Short mmCIF file of N, CA and C in Angstrom, two decimals:
data_model
loop_
_atom_site.label_atom_id
_atom_site.label_comp_id
_atom_site.label_asym_id
_atom_site.label_seq_id
_atom_site.Cartn_x
_atom_site.Cartn_y
_atom_site.Cartn_z
N MET A 1 -75.58 -83.12 61.94
CA MET A 1 -75.54 -81.81 61.34
C MET A 1 -74.95 -81.90 59.92
N ARG A 2 -73.86 -82.65 59.79
CA ARG A 2 -73.20 -82.76 58.49
C ARG A 2 -74.11 -83.42 57.46
N ASN A 3 -74.86 -84.44 57.89
CA ASN A 3 -75.78 -85.09 56.95
C ASN A 3 -76.88 -84.13 56.50
N TYR A 4 -77.38 -83.34 57.43
CA TYR A 4 -78.37 -82.33 57.07
C TYR A 4 -77.80 -81.36 56.04
N ALA A 5 -76.57 -80.93 56.26
CA ALA A 5 -75.92 -79.99 55.34
C ALA A 5 -75.76 -80.61 53.95
N LYS A 6 -75.36 -81.88 53.91
CA LYS A 6 -75.22 -82.57 52.61
C LYS A 6 -76.56 -82.68 51.91
N ASN A 7 -77.59 -83.05 52.66
CA ASN A 7 -78.93 -83.16 52.06
C ASN A 7 -79.43 -81.82 51.56
N LEU A 8 -79.19 -80.76 52.31
CA LEU A 8 -79.60 -79.42 51.87
C LEU A 8 -78.89 -79.04 50.58
N CYS A 9 -77.60 -79.30 50.52
CA CYS A 9 -76.84 -78.98 49.30
C CYS A 9 -77.34 -79.80 48.11
N ASN A 10 -77.64 -81.07 48.34
CA ASN A 10 -78.20 -81.88 47.26
C ASN A 10 -79.52 -81.30 46.77
N PHE A 11 -80.38 -80.89 47.70
CA PHE A 11 -81.66 -80.30 47.34
C PHE A 11 -81.47 -79.01 46.54
N LEU A 12 -80.49 -78.21 46.94
CA LEU A 12 -80.22 -76.94 46.25
C LEU A 12 -79.37 -77.11 45.00
N LYS A 13 -78.92 -78.36 44.76
CA LYS A 13 -78.04 -78.67 43.62
C LYS A 13 -76.74 -77.87 43.69
N VAL A 14 -76.16 -77.85 44.89
CA VAL A 14 -74.89 -77.17 45.16
C VAL A 14 -73.88 -78.23 45.57
N ASP A 15 -72.68 -78.14 45.02
CA ASP A 15 -71.63 -79.07 45.43
C ASP A 15 -71.33 -78.88 46.91
N PHE A 16 -71.14 -79.99 47.61
CA PHE A 16 -70.88 -79.94 49.04
C PHE A 16 -69.42 -80.25 49.32
N ASP A 17 -68.77 -79.40 50.09
CA ASP A 17 -67.44 -79.69 50.62
C ASP A 17 -67.41 -79.19 52.06
N LYS A 18 -66.26 -79.25 52.70
CA LYS A 18 -66.20 -78.92 54.13
C LYS A 18 -66.48 -77.44 54.42
N ARG A 19 -66.49 -76.59 53.40
CA ARG A 19 -66.74 -75.18 53.61
C ARG A 19 -68.07 -74.69 53.04
N THR A 20 -68.84 -75.55 52.38
CA THR A 20 -70.11 -75.11 51.81
C THR A 20 -71.04 -74.62 52.91
N ILE A 21 -71.23 -75.45 53.93
CA ILE A 21 -71.99 -75.06 55.12
C ILE A 21 -71.06 -75.32 56.30
N MET A 22 -70.60 -74.24 56.93
CA MET A 22 -69.66 -74.36 58.03
C MET A 22 -70.40 -74.37 59.36
N THR A 23 -69.97 -75.24 60.26
CA THR A 23 -70.54 -75.25 61.61
C THR A 23 -69.45 -74.82 62.57
N THR A 24 -69.75 -73.78 63.34
CA THR A 24 -68.77 -73.25 64.27
C THR A 24 -69.41 -73.06 65.64
N THR A 25 -68.58 -72.90 66.63
CA THR A 25 -69.03 -72.61 67.98
C THR A 25 -67.95 -71.79 68.67
N LEU A 26 -68.25 -71.29 69.84
CA LEU A 26 -67.33 -70.36 70.49
C LEU A 26 -66.18 -71.04 71.22
N THR A 27 -66.34 -72.28 71.63
CA THR A 27 -65.27 -72.95 72.38
C THR A 27 -64.78 -74.18 71.64
N GLY A 28 -63.56 -74.54 71.92
CA GLY A 28 -62.95 -75.71 71.29
C GLY A 28 -63.64 -77.01 71.66
N VAL A 29 -64.04 -77.14 72.92
CA VAL A 29 -64.72 -78.36 73.37
C VAL A 29 -66.04 -78.53 72.62
N ALA A 30 -66.80 -77.46 72.50
CA ALA A 30 -68.07 -77.53 71.78
C ALA A 30 -67.84 -77.80 70.29
N ALA A 31 -66.78 -77.24 69.73
CA ALA A 31 -66.47 -77.47 68.32
C ALA A 31 -66.20 -78.94 68.04
N VAL A 32 -65.49 -79.59 68.94
CA VAL A 32 -65.21 -81.02 68.79
C VAL A 32 -66.52 -81.80 68.85
N SER A 33 -67.41 -81.42 69.75
CA SER A 33 -68.65 -82.17 69.93
C SER A 33 -69.60 -82.03 68.74
N ILE A 34 -69.50 -80.95 67.96
CA ILE A 34 -70.36 -80.80 66.78
C ILE A 34 -69.60 -81.09 65.48
N ASN A 35 -68.37 -81.58 65.62
CA ASN A 35 -67.54 -81.88 64.45
C ASN A 35 -67.34 -80.64 63.58
N GLY A 36 -67.10 -79.51 64.25
CA GLY A 36 -66.91 -78.26 63.54
C GLY A 36 -65.59 -77.62 63.94
N GLU A 37 -65.58 -76.31 64.01
CA GLU A 37 -64.39 -75.58 64.44
C GLU A 37 -64.84 -74.34 65.20
N THR A 38 -63.90 -73.70 65.85
CA THR A 38 -64.27 -72.50 66.59
C THR A 38 -64.58 -71.37 65.61
N THR A 39 -65.46 -70.50 66.04
CA THR A 39 -65.82 -69.34 65.22
C THR A 39 -64.60 -68.47 64.98
N HIS A 40 -63.76 -68.34 66.00
CA HIS A 40 -62.55 -67.53 65.87
C HIS A 40 -61.62 -68.07 64.78
N LEU A 41 -61.45 -69.37 64.73
CA LEU A 41 -60.60 -69.97 63.70
C LEU A 41 -61.23 -69.84 62.33
N ALA A 42 -62.51 -70.19 62.22
CA ALA A 42 -63.18 -70.17 60.93
C ALA A 42 -63.25 -68.77 60.33
N CYS A 43 -63.43 -67.77 61.17
CA CYS A 43 -63.60 -66.40 60.69
C CYS A 43 -62.34 -65.56 60.84
N ASN A 44 -61.24 -66.22 61.14
CA ASN A 44 -59.94 -65.58 61.20
C ASN A 44 -59.91 -64.41 62.18
N ILE A 45 -60.42 -64.67 63.39
CA ILE A 45 -60.40 -63.65 64.43
C ILE A 45 -59.19 -63.92 65.31
N SER A 46 -58.33 -62.95 65.41
CA SER A 46 -57.11 -63.07 66.20
C SER A 46 -57.32 -62.51 67.59
N ILE A 47 -56.54 -63.02 68.53
CA ILE A 47 -56.58 -62.44 69.87
C ILE A 47 -55.88 -61.08 69.88
N HIS A 48 -55.11 -60.79 68.84
CA HIS A 48 -54.46 -59.49 68.70
C HIS A 48 -55.46 -58.55 68.03
N LYS A 49 -55.84 -57.50 68.70
CA LYS A 49 -56.97 -56.68 68.29
C LYS A 49 -56.87 -56.06 66.90
N ASP A 50 -55.69 -55.69 66.46
CA ASP A 50 -55.57 -54.97 65.19
C ASP A 50 -55.24 -55.87 64.01
N THR A 51 -55.28 -57.15 64.19
CA THR A 51 -54.94 -58.06 63.10
C THR A 51 -56.09 -58.12 62.10
N LYS A 52 -55.78 -57.93 60.84
CA LYS A 52 -56.77 -58.01 59.76
C LYS A 52 -56.79 -59.43 59.21
N PRO A 53 -57.93 -59.86 58.67
CA PRO A 53 -57.99 -61.20 58.09
C PRO A 53 -57.11 -61.30 56.87
N GLN A 54 -56.67 -62.50 56.58
CA GLN A 54 -55.84 -62.74 55.41
C GLN A 54 -56.73 -63.03 54.22
N PRO A 55 -56.76 -62.14 53.24
CA PRO A 55 -57.70 -62.27 52.14
C PRO A 55 -57.42 -63.44 51.20
N GLU A 56 -56.30 -64.11 51.33
CA GLU A 56 -56.00 -65.20 50.42
C GLU A 56 -56.75 -66.49 50.77
N ARG A 57 -57.68 -66.45 51.68
CA ARG A 57 -58.42 -67.65 52.07
C ARG A 57 -59.49 -67.97 51.03
N GLU A 58 -59.09 -68.64 49.97
CA GLU A 58 -59.97 -68.97 48.87
C GLU A 58 -61.04 -69.98 49.26
N GLU A 59 -60.88 -70.62 50.40
CA GLU A 59 -61.81 -71.67 50.80
C GLU A 59 -63.23 -71.17 51.04
N PHE A 60 -63.45 -69.88 51.10
CA PHE A 60 -64.78 -69.34 51.33
C PHE A 60 -65.55 -69.08 50.04
N GLN A 61 -64.95 -69.35 48.91
CA GLN A 61 -65.61 -69.06 47.64
C GLN A 61 -66.90 -69.84 47.44
N ASN A 62 -67.01 -71.04 48.00
CA ASN A 62 -68.22 -71.86 47.84
C ASN A 62 -69.09 -71.87 49.09
N THR A 63 -68.76 -71.07 50.08
CA THR A 63 -69.53 -71.06 51.32
C THR A 63 -70.87 -70.37 51.09
N ILE A 64 -71.94 -71.07 51.49
CA ILE A 64 -73.27 -70.48 51.36
C ILE A 64 -73.92 -70.22 52.72
N MET A 65 -73.37 -70.85 53.78
CA MET A 65 -73.96 -70.67 55.10
C MET A 65 -72.93 -70.96 56.18
N ILE A 66 -72.98 -70.15 57.23
CA ILE A 66 -72.15 -70.40 58.41
C ILE A 66 -73.09 -70.50 59.60
N ILE A 67 -73.03 -71.62 60.29
CA ILE A 67 -73.86 -71.84 61.47
C ILE A 67 -72.98 -71.61 62.69
N ILE A 68 -73.38 -70.69 63.55
CA ILE A 68 -72.66 -70.43 64.79
C ILE A 68 -73.50 -70.95 65.94
N ASP A 69 -73.06 -72.06 66.52
CA ASP A 69 -73.78 -72.67 67.63
C ASP A 69 -73.72 -71.76 68.85
N GLU A 70 -74.82 -71.66 69.55
CA GLU A 70 -74.93 -70.83 70.75
C GLU A 70 -74.55 -69.37 70.48
N ILE A 71 -75.07 -68.84 69.39
CA ILE A 71 -74.72 -67.48 68.99
C ILE A 71 -75.17 -66.45 70.03
N SER A 72 -76.13 -66.80 70.87
CA SER A 72 -76.59 -65.85 71.88
C SER A 72 -75.50 -65.51 72.89
N PHE A 73 -74.45 -66.32 72.96
CA PHE A 73 -73.35 -66.04 73.89
C PHE A 73 -72.28 -65.15 73.29
N ILE A 74 -72.38 -64.83 72.01
CA ILE A 74 -71.34 -64.05 71.35
C ILE A 74 -71.60 -62.56 71.61
N SER A 75 -70.53 -61.82 71.81
CA SER A 75 -70.69 -60.38 72.06
C SER A 75 -70.96 -59.65 70.75
N ARG A 76 -71.53 -58.48 70.88
CA ARG A 76 -71.82 -57.66 69.70
C ARG A 76 -70.53 -57.34 68.94
N LYS A 77 -69.49 -57.01 69.68
CA LYS A 77 -68.20 -56.67 69.07
C LYS A 77 -67.64 -57.85 68.27
N THR A 78 -67.70 -59.04 68.85
CA THR A 78 -67.19 -60.22 68.14
C THR A 78 -68.02 -60.49 66.90
N LEU A 79 -69.33 -60.34 66.98
CA LEU A 79 -70.19 -60.55 65.82
C LEU A 79 -69.88 -59.54 64.72
N GLU A 80 -69.58 -58.31 65.10
CA GLU A 80 -69.19 -57.30 64.11
C GLU A 80 -67.87 -57.69 63.44
N ILE A 81 -66.92 -58.22 64.21
CA ILE A 81 -65.64 -58.65 63.65
C ILE A 81 -65.84 -59.84 62.72
N VAL A 82 -66.70 -60.78 63.11
CA VAL A 82 -67.02 -61.93 62.25
C VAL A 82 -67.56 -61.42 60.92
N SER A 83 -68.51 -60.51 60.97
CA SER A 83 -69.10 -59.97 59.75
C SER A 83 -68.05 -59.27 58.88
N ARG A 84 -67.25 -58.43 59.49
CA ARG A 84 -66.21 -57.70 58.74
C ARG A 84 -65.23 -58.66 58.08
N ASN A 85 -64.74 -59.63 58.86
CA ASN A 85 -63.75 -60.56 58.33
C ASN A 85 -64.31 -61.42 57.20
N LEU A 86 -65.53 -61.90 57.37
CA LEU A 86 -66.13 -62.72 56.32
C LEU A 86 -66.34 -61.91 55.05
N ASN A 87 -66.76 -60.67 55.19
CA ASN A 87 -66.91 -59.82 54.00
C ASN A 87 -65.58 -59.61 53.29
N ILE A 88 -64.54 -59.40 54.05
CA ILE A 88 -63.22 -59.23 53.44
C ILE A 88 -62.77 -60.51 52.74
N MET A 89 -62.94 -61.65 53.40
CA MET A 89 -62.47 -62.92 52.83
C MET A 89 -63.30 -63.37 51.65
N VAL A 90 -64.59 -63.13 51.68
CA VAL A 90 -65.46 -63.60 50.60
C VAL A 90 -65.34 -62.70 49.37
N TYR A 91 -65.26 -61.39 49.58
CA TYR A 91 -65.30 -60.47 48.46
C TYR A 91 -63.93 -59.97 48.01
N VAL A 92 -62.85 -60.59 48.48
CA VAL A 92 -61.51 -60.11 48.13
C VAL A 92 -61.24 -60.15 46.63
N ASP A 93 -61.73 -61.16 45.93
CA ASP A 93 -61.46 -61.28 44.51
C ASP A 93 -62.38 -60.41 43.66
N GLN A 94 -63.42 -59.87 44.25
CA GLN A 94 -64.37 -59.08 43.50
C GLN A 94 -64.02 -57.61 43.48
N ASN A 95 -63.01 -57.18 44.24
CA ASN A 95 -62.63 -55.76 44.29
C ASN A 95 -61.57 -55.45 43.28
#
């Protein structure tokens, strides 16, 4: 997966780092097997329901794609939280 991501970035003439194309999954075991991280960690989803993402996460400035493995298992609510948090973290400097 990582080699594919590097090749895609080379084709698009985009610098590649660990956050350019992120690979995530819902469980820790699966994250280890794809050399990625959990979706909850990557998207700053807390087990505490009212926790807001921390906007100082500058590491998303070069992110062009997030791959969520087995996305069909994710609930609608979690997907909405992922979307909200990523929008907050990506666009924090533009407001």
